[in-house]
Amino acid sequence: MHETDMTKALILTVRDWWEAQPERPQISQIHLTVGRFTCVEPASLQFAFEVQTQNSFLQGAKLVIRETPLIAFCHRCQQEYQPEIGIQYACPTCGSPMEDIRSGRELKIERIEYEQFNYMS
Ligand SMILES: [Zn+2]
């Protein structure tokens, strides 16, 4: 469900961009950064994207997902560490609870690739 709603939001964002383009280009790829801590399953996202873009302006476009790890920063130890999602979030050195997340919550469109129109005859 989570992924379905997110895909809707993603498509709306891309559509806003696309409708603002004078040429309405054919979009070939959407590059997305997804943090591990968003709990978004890339496979589910891919599936939702394929279903929701059928017969739309995004038909045939590919979703390229880059995952970023969860990285936290421990202020007591002054160092970064990688919590194990769902298992252990505290600092492995001193046991302080996770409070400062440096990476892993991203969910953003990195770039959109589209076909350049070619007017050469
Ligand atoms: Zn620590």
PDB file of C-alpha atoms and ligand atoms in Angstrom:
ATOM      1  CA  MET A   1       0.000   0.000   0.000  1.00  0.00           C
ATOM      2  CA  HIS A   2       2.777   2.316   1.019  1.00  0.00           C
ATOM      3  CA  GLU A   3       4.471   1.851  -2.336  1.00  0.00           C
ATOM      4  CA  THR A   4       1.233   2.374  -4.253  1.00  0.00           C
ATOM      5  CA  ASP A   5       0.668   5.791  -2.693  1.00  0.00           C
ATOM      6  CA  MET A   6       4.271   6.750  -3.151  1.00  0.00           C
ATOM      7  CA  THR A   7       4.180   5.799  -6.777  1.00  0.00           C
ATOM      8  CA  LYS A   8       1.118   8.008  -7.253  1.00  0.00           C
ATOM      9  CA  ALA A   9       2.970  10.934  -5.723  1.00  0.00           C
ATOM     10  CA  LEU A  10       5.999  10.212  -7.869  1.00  0.00           C
ATOM     11  CA  ILE A  11       3.961  10.116 -11.067  1.00  0.00           C
ATOM     12  CA  LEU A  12       2.221  13.398 -10.166  1.00  0.00           C
ATOM     13  CA  THR A  13       5.567  15.072  -9.612  1.00  0.00           C
ATOM     14  CA  VAL A  14       6.911  13.842 -12.931  1.00  0.00           C
ATOM     15  CA  ARG A  15       3.698  14.871 -14.691  1.00  0.00           C
ATOM     16  CA  ASP A  16       3.994  18.424 -13.360  1.00  0.00           C
ATOM     17  CA  TRP A  17       7.492  18.599 -14.762  1.00  0.00           C
ATOM     18  CA  TRP A  18       6.482  17.007 -18.043  1.00  0.00           C
ATOM     19  CA  GLU A  19       3.517  19.319 -18.581  1.00  0.00           C
ATOM     20  CA  ALA A  20       5.778  22.319 -18.051  1.00  0.00           C
ATOM     21  CA  GLN A  21       8.013  21.209 -20.938  1.00  0.00           C
ATOM     22  CA  PRO A  22       7.185  22.857 -24.258  1.00  0.00           C
ATOM     23  CA  GLU A  23       8.068  19.699 -26.221  1.00  0.00           C
ATOM     24  CA  ARG A  24       6.411  17.117 -23.944  1.00  0.00           C
ATOM     25  CA  PRO A  25       9.371  14.750 -24.362  1.00  0.00           C
ATOM     26  CA  GLN A  26       9.140  10.979 -24.295  1.00  0.00           C
ATOM     27  CA  ILE A  27      10.516  10.035 -20.884  1.00  0.00           C
ATOM     28  CA  SER A  28      12.767   6.986 -20.983  1.00  0.00           C
ATOM     29  CA  GLN A  29      14.106   6.713 -17.430  1.00  0.00           C
ATOM     30  CA  ILE A  30      13.407   8.121 -14.000  1.00  0.00           C
ATOM     31  CA  HIS A  31      16.286   7.898 -11.554  1.00  0.00           C
ATOM     32  CA  LEU A  32      15.141   7.650  -7.986  1.00  0.00           C
ATOM     33  CA  THR A  33      17.092   7.644  -4.729  1.00  0.00           C
ATOM     34  CA  VAL A  34      15.458   5.584  -2.007  1.00  0.00           C
ATOM     35  CA  GLY A  35      16.846   5.415   1.523  1.00  0.00           C
ATOM     36  CA  ARG A  36      16.793   2.046   3.249  1.00  0.00           C
ATOM     37  CA  PHE A  37      15.114   3.613   6.272  1.00  0.00           C
ATOM     38  CA  THR A  38      12.048   4.637   4.278  1.00  0.00           C
ATOM     39  CA  CYS A  39      11.045   0.953   4.383  1.00  0.00           C
ATOM     40  CA  VAL A  40      10.199   1.139   0.721  1.00  0.00           C
ATOM     41  CA  GLU A  41      10.664  -2.128  -1.070  1.00  0.00           C
ATOM     42  CA  PRO A  42      12.290  -1.400  -4.449  1.00  0.00           C
ATOM     43  CA  ALA A  43      10.653  -4.438  -6.063  1.00  0.00           C
ATOM     44  CA  SER A  44       7.199  -3.309  -4.893  1.00  0.00           C
ATOM     45  CA  LEU A  45       7.903   0.180  -6.111  1.00  0.00           C
ATOM     46  CA  GLN A  46       8.932  -1.156  -9.520  1.00  0.00           C
ATOM     47  CA  PHE A  47       5.776  -3.213  -9.713  1.00  0.00           C
ATOM     48  CA  ALA A  48       3.500  -0.341  -8.674  1.00  0.00           C
ATOM     49  CA  PHE A  49       5.214   1.910 -11.193  1.00  0.00           C
ATOM     50  CA  GLU A  50       4.700  -0.535 -14.053  1.00  0.00           C
ATOM     51  CA  VAL A  51       1.023  -0.984 -13.193  1.00  0.00           C
ATOM     52  CA  GLN A  52       0.289   2.707 -12.732  1.00  0.00           C
ATOM     53  CA  THR A  53       2.084   3.946 -15.830  1.00  0.00           C
ATOM     54  CA  GLN A  54       0.311   1.657 -18.264  1.00  0.00           C
ATOM     55  CA  ASN A  55      -1.463   3.651 -20.952  1.00  0.00           C
ATOM     56  CA  SER A  56      -0.163   6.885 -19.501  1.00  0.00           C
ATOM     57  CA  PHE A  57       2.380   9.420 -20.683  1.00  0.00           C
ATOM     58  CA  LEU A  58       4.964   7.306 -18.834  1.00  0.00           C
ATOM     59  CA  GLN A  59       4.263   4.051 -20.618  1.00  0.00           C
ATOM     60  CA  GLY A  60       7.550   2.315 -21.381  1.00  0.00           C
ATOM     61  CA  ALA A  61       9.551   4.508 -19.024  1.00  0.00           C
ATOM     62  CA  LYS A  62      11.942   2.718 -16.701  1.00  0.00           C
ATOM     63  CA  LEU A  63      12.309   3.353 -13.016  1.00  0.00           C
ATOM     64  CA  VAL A  64      15.942   3.177 -11.897  1.00  0.00           C
ATOM     65  CA  ILE A  65      16.260   2.911  -8.133  1.00  0.00           C
ATOM     66  CA  ARG A  66      19.420   3.659  -6.197  1.00  0.00           C
ATOM     67  CA  GLU A  67      19.307   2.654  -2.556  1.00  0.00           C
ATOM     68  CA  THR A  68      21.196   4.517   0.144  1.00  0.00           C
ATOM     69  CA  PRO A  69      22.117   2.825   3.434  1.00  0.00           C
ATOM     70  CA  LEU A  70      20.943   3.925   6.845  1.00  0.00           C
ATOM     71  CA  ILE A  71      23.773   5.877   8.441  1.00  0.00           C
ATOM     72  CA  ALA A  72      23.525   7.402  11.913  1.00  0.00           C
ATOM     73  CA  PHE A  73      25.914   9.608  13.816  1.00  0.00           C
ATOM     74  CA  CYS A  74      26.768   9.045  17.478  1.00  0.00           C
ATOM     75  CA  HIS A  75      27.521  12.314  19.235  1.00  0.00           C
ATOM     76  CA  ARG A  76      29.114  10.629  22.208  1.00  0.00           C
ATOM     77  CA  CYS A  77      31.588   8.689  20.058  1.00  0.00           C
ATOM     78  CA  GLN A  78      31.763  11.345  17.327  1.00  0.00           C
ATOM     79  CA  GLN A  79      31.480   8.720  14.642  1.00  0.00           C
ATOM     80  CA  GLU A  80      29.095   7.404  12.043  1.00  0.00           C
ATOM     81  CA  TYR A  81      27.733   3.891  12.158  1.00  0.00           C
ATOM     82  CA  GLN A  82      25.279   1.762  10.201  1.00  0.00           C
ATOM     83  CA  PRO A  83      22.355   0.579  12.328  1.00  0.00           C
ATOM     84  CA  GLU A  84      20.831  -2.764  11.429  1.00  0.00           C
ATOM     85  CA  ILE A  85      17.282  -1.967  10.395  1.00  0.00           C
ATOM     86  CA  GLY A  86      14.734  -3.792  12.515  1.00  0.00           C
ATOM     87  CA  ILE A  87      17.424  -5.308  14.748  1.00  0.00           C
ATOM     88  CA  GLN A  88      19.736  -2.817  16.359  1.00  0.00           C
ATOM     89  CA  TYR A  89      19.552   0.970  16.089  1.00  0.00           C
ATOM     90  CA  ALA A  90      21.780   1.912  19.011  1.00  0.00           C
ATOM     91  CA  CYS A  91      25.439   2.825  18.625  1.00  0.00           C
ATOM     92  CA  PRO A  92      27.441  -0.430  18.575  1.00  0.00           C
ATOM     93  CA  THR A  93      30.280   1.181  20.537  1.00  0.00           C
ATOM     94  CA  CYS A  94      28.551   2.909  23.445  1.00  0.00           C
ATOM     95  CA  GLY A  95      24.932   1.821  23.166  1.00  0.00           C
ATOM     96  CA  SER A  96      23.487   5.329  22.824  1.00  0.00           C
ATOM     97  CA  PRO A  97      20.089   5.354  21.093  1.00  0.00           C
ATOM     98  CA  MET A  98      19.986   6.483  17.485  1.00  0.00           C
ATOM     99  CA  GLU A  99      19.234  10.196  17.366  1.00  0.00           C
ATOM    100  CA  ASP A 100      20.952  11.679  14.374  1.00  0.00           C
ATOM    101  CA  ILE A 101      20.233  10.126  10.997  1.00  0.00           C
ATOM    102  CA  ARG A 102      22.682  11.191   8.309  1.00  0.00           C
ATOM    103  CA  SER A 103      21.410   9.080   5.432  1.00  0.00           C
ATOM    104  CA  GLY A 104      18.715   6.557   4.668  1.00  0.00           C
ATOM    105  CA  ARG A 105      15.535   8.652   4.705  1.00  0.00           C
ATOM    106  CA  GLU A 106      15.911  10.048   1.199  1.00  0.00           C
ATOM    107  CA  LEU A 107      13.165   9.650  -1.301  1.00  0.00           C
ATOM    108  CA  LYS A 108      13.732  11.847  -4.280  1.00  0.00           C
ATOM    109  CA  ILE A 109      13.921  12.022  -8.024  1.00  0.00           C
ATOM    110  CA  GLU A 110      17.566  12.321  -8.987  1.00  0.00           C
ATOM    111  CA  ARG A 111      17.018  13.007 -12.661  1.00  0.00           C
ATOM    112  CA  ILE A 112      14.725  12.313 -15.569  1.00  0.00           C
ATOM    113  CA  GLU A 113      16.035  11.034 -18.882  1.00  0.00           C
ATOM    114  CA  TYR A 114      14.103  11.653 -22.026  1.00  0.00           C
ATOM    115  CA  GLU A 115      14.437  11.284 -25.747  1.00  0.00           C
ATOM    116  CA  GLN A 116      15.689  14.303 -27.582  1.00  0.00           C
ATOM    117  CA  PHE A 117      13.585  15.138 -30.553  1.00  0.00           C
ATOM    118  CA  ASN A 118      15.498  15.022 -33.752  1.00  0.00           C
ATOM    119  CA  TYR A 119      14.330  17.325 -36.505  1.00  0.00           C
ATOM    120  CA  MET A 120      16.938  16.373 -39.080  1.00  0.00           C
ATOM    121  CA  SER A 121      15.327  15.189 -42.287  1.00  0.00           C
TER     122      SER A 121
HETATM  123 ZN    ZN B   1      28.463   5.789  20.471  1.00  0.00          ZN
END
